[in-house]
Coordinates of C-alpha atoms in Angstrom, one line a residue:
M17 CA -13.5 -23.8 -11.0
N18 CA -11.5 -21.8 -8.3
V19 CA -7.8 -21.9 -8.0
K20 CA -7.7 -24.9 -5.6
E21 CA -10.2 -26.7 -7.9
I22 CA -8.0 -26.0 -11.1
L23 CA -5.0 -27.7 -9.0
K24 CA -7.1 -30.6 -7.8
Y25 CA -8.2 -31.4 -11.3
A26 CA -4.7 -31.2 -12.9
Y27 CA -3.3 -33.3 -9.9
G28 CA -6.0 -36.0 -10.3
E29 CA -5.9 -36.3 -14.2
T30 CA -2.1 -36.6 -14.1
N31 CA -2.0 -38.9 -11.1
T32 CA 0.5 -36.1 -9.6
S33 CA 1.1 -35.9 -5.9
Q34 CA 2.0 -32.6 -3.9
S35 CA 5.2 -34.3 -3.0
Q36 CA 6.1 -34.7 -6.8
V37 CA 5.0 -30.9 -7.8
S38 CA 4.3 -28.9 -4.8
E39 CA 1.3 -26.5 -4.7
Q40 CA 3.8 -23.4 -5.0
K41 CA 5.5 -24.9 -8.2
A42 CA 1.9 -25.7 -9.7
I43 CA 0.7 -22.0 -9.0
E44 CA 3.9 -20.8 -10.7
K45 CA 3.2 -22.8 -13.7
L46 CA -0.5 -21.8 -13.5
N47 CA 0.4 -18.3 -13.7
K48 CA 2.5 -18.6 -16.9
I49 CA -0.6 -20.0 -18.4
Y50 CA -2.7 -17.3 -16.9
K51 CA -0.8 -14.6 -18.5
K52 CA -0.6 -16.0 -21.9
L53 CA -4.3 -16.5 -21.7
W54 CA -4.7 -12.9 -20.6
R55 CA -2.4 -11.8 -23.6
A56 CA -4.5 -13.8 -26.1
I57 CA -7.8 -12.1 -25.0
V58 CA -6.1 -8.6 -25.3
N59 CA -4.7 -9.5 -28.7
T60 CA -8.1 -10.7 -29.9
Q61 CA -10.2 -8.0 -28.3
E62 CA -8.1 -5.2 -26.9
D63 CA -11.2 -3.4 -25.5
Y64 CA -12.2 -6.3 -23.4
F65 CA -10.0 -5.2 -20.4
W66 CA -10.2 -1.4 -20.8
N67 CA -11.0 0.4 -17.4
Y68 CA -10.8 3.8 -16.0
W69 CA -9.3 5.2 -12.9
T70 CA -9.8 8.8 -11.4
T71 CA -7.7 10.9 -9.3
D72 CA -8.1 14.3 -7.7
I73 CA -5.6 17.1 -8.9
Q74 CA -3.9 19.4 -6.7
K75 CA -3.2 23.3 -6.9
G76 CA 0.1 23.7 -8.4
A77 CA 1.0 20.3 -8.9
T78 CA 1.9 18.8 -12.4
E79 CA 3.2 15.2 -11.8
Y80 CA 0.9 12.4 -10.6
E81 CA 1.9 9.0 -10.2
I82 CA 0.4 6.1 -11.8
Q83 CA -0.4 3.1 -9.9
R84 CA 0.7 -0.3 -11.4
K85 CA 0.1 -2.5 -8.5
E86 CA -3.0 -4.0 -7.0
A87 CA -5.0 -2.2 -4.4
Q88 CA -7.3 -3.2 -1.6
V89 CA -10.9 -2.3 -2.4
G90 CA -13.3 -3.6 0.1
S91 CA -12.5 -7.2 0.6
K92 CA -10.9 -7.5 -3.1
L93 CA -7.6 -6.8 -4.5
I94 CA -8.1 -5.1 -7.8
P95 CA -5.6 -4.8 -10.5
W96 CA -4.4 -1.6 -11.7
I97 CA -3.3 -0.2 -15.3
A98 CA -1.0 -2.2 -17.7
K99 CA -1.1 0.3 -20.4
I100 CA -2.5 3.8 -20.9
R101 CA -4.8 4.5 -23.6
E102 CA -5.6 8.2 -22.9
V103 CA -6.0 10.8 -20.3
Q104 CA -9.2 12.6 -19.8
I105 CA -10.2 15.8 -17.7
K106 CA -13.6 16.5 -16.1
S107 CA -15.7 18.7 -18.0
G108 CA -19.2 19.4 -16.0
E109 CA -20.5 16.0 -15.5
K110 CA -18.4 14.4 -18.3
Y111 CA -14.8 13.6 -19.0
E112 CA -13.2 14.8 -22.3
S113 CA -9.9 13.9 -23.7
F114 CA -7.1 16.0 -23.9
E115 CA -3.6 16.2 -25.2
A116 CA -1.8 18.4 -22.7
W117 CA -0.1 15.3 -20.8
S118 CA 3.1 13.5 -21.2
L119 CA 4.3 10.1 -19.8
A120 CA 7.6 9.8 -17.8
D121 CA 8.2 6.2 -15.9
N122 CA 5.1 6.0 -13.6
H123 CA 4.0 9.5 -13.8
I124 CA 1.6 11.6 -16.0
I125 CA 3.0 14.9 -16.2
L126 CA 0.4 17.7 -17.0
D127 CA 1.7 20.4 -19.6
F128 CA -0.1 23.2 -17.4
I129 CA -0.1 24.0 -13.9
P130 CA -3.5 23.5 -12.1
Q131 CA -4.8 26.7 -10.4
K132 CA -7.0 25.2 -7.7
D133 CA -7.7 21.7 -6.1
E134 CA -10.1 19.6 -8.1
E135 CA -11.9 16.2 -7.0
D136 CA -11.8 13.3 -9.5
W137 CA -10.7 15.8 -12.1
L138 CA -8.2 13.4 -13.9
R139 CA -9.4 10.3 -15.6
I140 CA -7.0 7.6 -17.0
V141 CA -8.3 5.1 -19.6
G142 CA -6.1 2.0 -19.9
I143 CA -6.0 -1.8 -19.9
Q144 CA -6.5 -3.3 -16.8
A145 CA -3.5 -5.5 -15.5
I146 CA -4.0 -9.0 -13.9
N147 CA -2.5 -10.1 -10.5
D148 CA -1.0 -13.4 -9.8
L149 CA -3.3 -16.0 -9.1
K150 CA -3.2 -17.3 -5.4
L151 CA -4.2 -20.6 -3.8
T152 CA -7.1 -19.1 -2.3
D153 CA -8.5 -17.3 -5.3
E154 CA -12.1 -17.8 -5.9
E155 CA -13.6 -18.4 -9.3
E156 CA -14.7 -14.5 -9.9
M157 CA -11.4 -13.2 -9.0
I158 CA -9.7 -15.1 -11.9
F159 CA -11.3 -12.7 -14.2
P160 CA -12.6 -9.7 -12.2
W161 CA -15.8 -8.0 -13.3
H162 CA -16.0 -10.6 -16.1
E163 CA -18.6 -13.4 -14.6
D164 CA -19.1 -14.2 -18.5
L165 CA -15.5 -15.8 -18.7
Q166 CA -16.1 -17.8 -15.4
E167 CA -17.0 -20.9 -17.5
F168 CA -13.7 -20.9 -19.2
T169 CA -11.6 -21.5 -16.2
T170 CA -11.2 -25.2 -17.6
V171 CA -8.8 -23.4 -20.2
L172 CA -6.3 -22.9 -17.3
A173 CA -7.0 -26.3 -15.9
K174 CA -6.2 -28.1 -19.4
G175 CA -3.1 -25.9 -19.6
L176 CA -2.0 -26.9 -16.3
E177 CA -2.6 -30.5 -17.0
Y178 CA -0.4 -30.3 -19.9
E179 CA 2.4 -28.9 -17.8
L180 CA 2.2 -31.7 -15.4
W181 CA 2.3 -34.4 -18.1
K182 CA 5.2 -32.7 -19.8
G183 CA 7.1 -32.6 -16.5
K184 CA 6.5 -36.4 -16.4
H185 CA 7.9 -36.7 -19.7
D186 CA 4.5 -38.5 -21.1
F187 CA 4.7 -36.5 -24.1
E188 CA 1.7 -38.5 -25.9
K189 CA -0.6 -37.4 -22.8
A190 CA 1.0 -34.0 -22.8
N191 CA 0.2 -33.5 -26.4
F192 CA -3.4 -34.5 -26.1
A193 CA -4.0 -32.2 -23.0
M194 CA -2.7 -29.5 -25.3
Q195 CA -5.1 -30.3 -27.9
E196 CA -8.0 -29.8 -25.5
H197 CA -6.5 -26.7 -23.8
Q198 CA -6.1 -25.2 -27.4
A199 CA -9.7 -26.2 -28.5
E200 CA -11.1 -24.5 -25.3
L201 CA -9.0 -21.5 -25.6
Q202 CA -10.4 -21.0 -29.3
D203 CA -13.8 -21.4 -28.0
M204 CA -13.3 -18.9 -25.4
I205 CA -11.7 -16.2 -28.1
R206 CA -14.9 -17.2 -30.3
F207 CA -17.4 -16.3 -27.5
I208 CA -15.2 -12.9 -27.0
T209 CA -15.6 -12.0 -30.5
Q210 CA -18.9 -12.9 -31.2
R211 CA -20.6 -11.5 -28.1
V212 CA -21.8 -8.1 -27.6
Q213 CA -18.9 -5.9 -26.2
K214 CA -19.7 -5.2 -22.6
I215 CA -17.3 -3.0 -20.5
Y216 CA -17.4 -3.1 -16.9
F217 CA -16.4 0.4 -15.5
T218 CA -15.3 0.4 -11.8
K219 CA -14.4 3.8 -10.3
L220 CA -11.1 3.3 -8.3
E221 CA -9.5 6.2 -6.5
Y222 CA -5.8 6.8 -5.5

């Protein structure tokens, strides 16, 4: 399901109109559920959203800003870094870990002074962040680069259904929707833990 379909499902299941809960309000509720889901995935399999980002270095420059906001890549808005795992430097055709760096605010500080410009010389490995969902987002943008998770968008739909029932103070139906949400969430977590680990690397430059 894409985002519009998730809202349509939740509105229909709870007999809720947009005059009762606007699309903007529903999206806000959906994003809270989305972020909880993302944290549940990371807590279960921290490597699942690992990715890397490369950047050039410049002669004499020791500080490099970390992009923590989305970036336009082609027709897509791509999330950036939520947590840094390590920093690597280019050695021939490969990248190797090194310890000569520190982190200050949104900057990586090298503990040495580069003697020349180098293209794609620095690689930052970390957890990919997520963007807030928008009404126009298609299914593939809910879990970028993870087509294997698209069948689990119903977890979000059930979570939003719960929120709408709760807003109507129909706690019996809300509890039932939450049970379904939790059951599908457990199916998703089980899928992630049992599958062969796949990490989709996408080279992003900044």
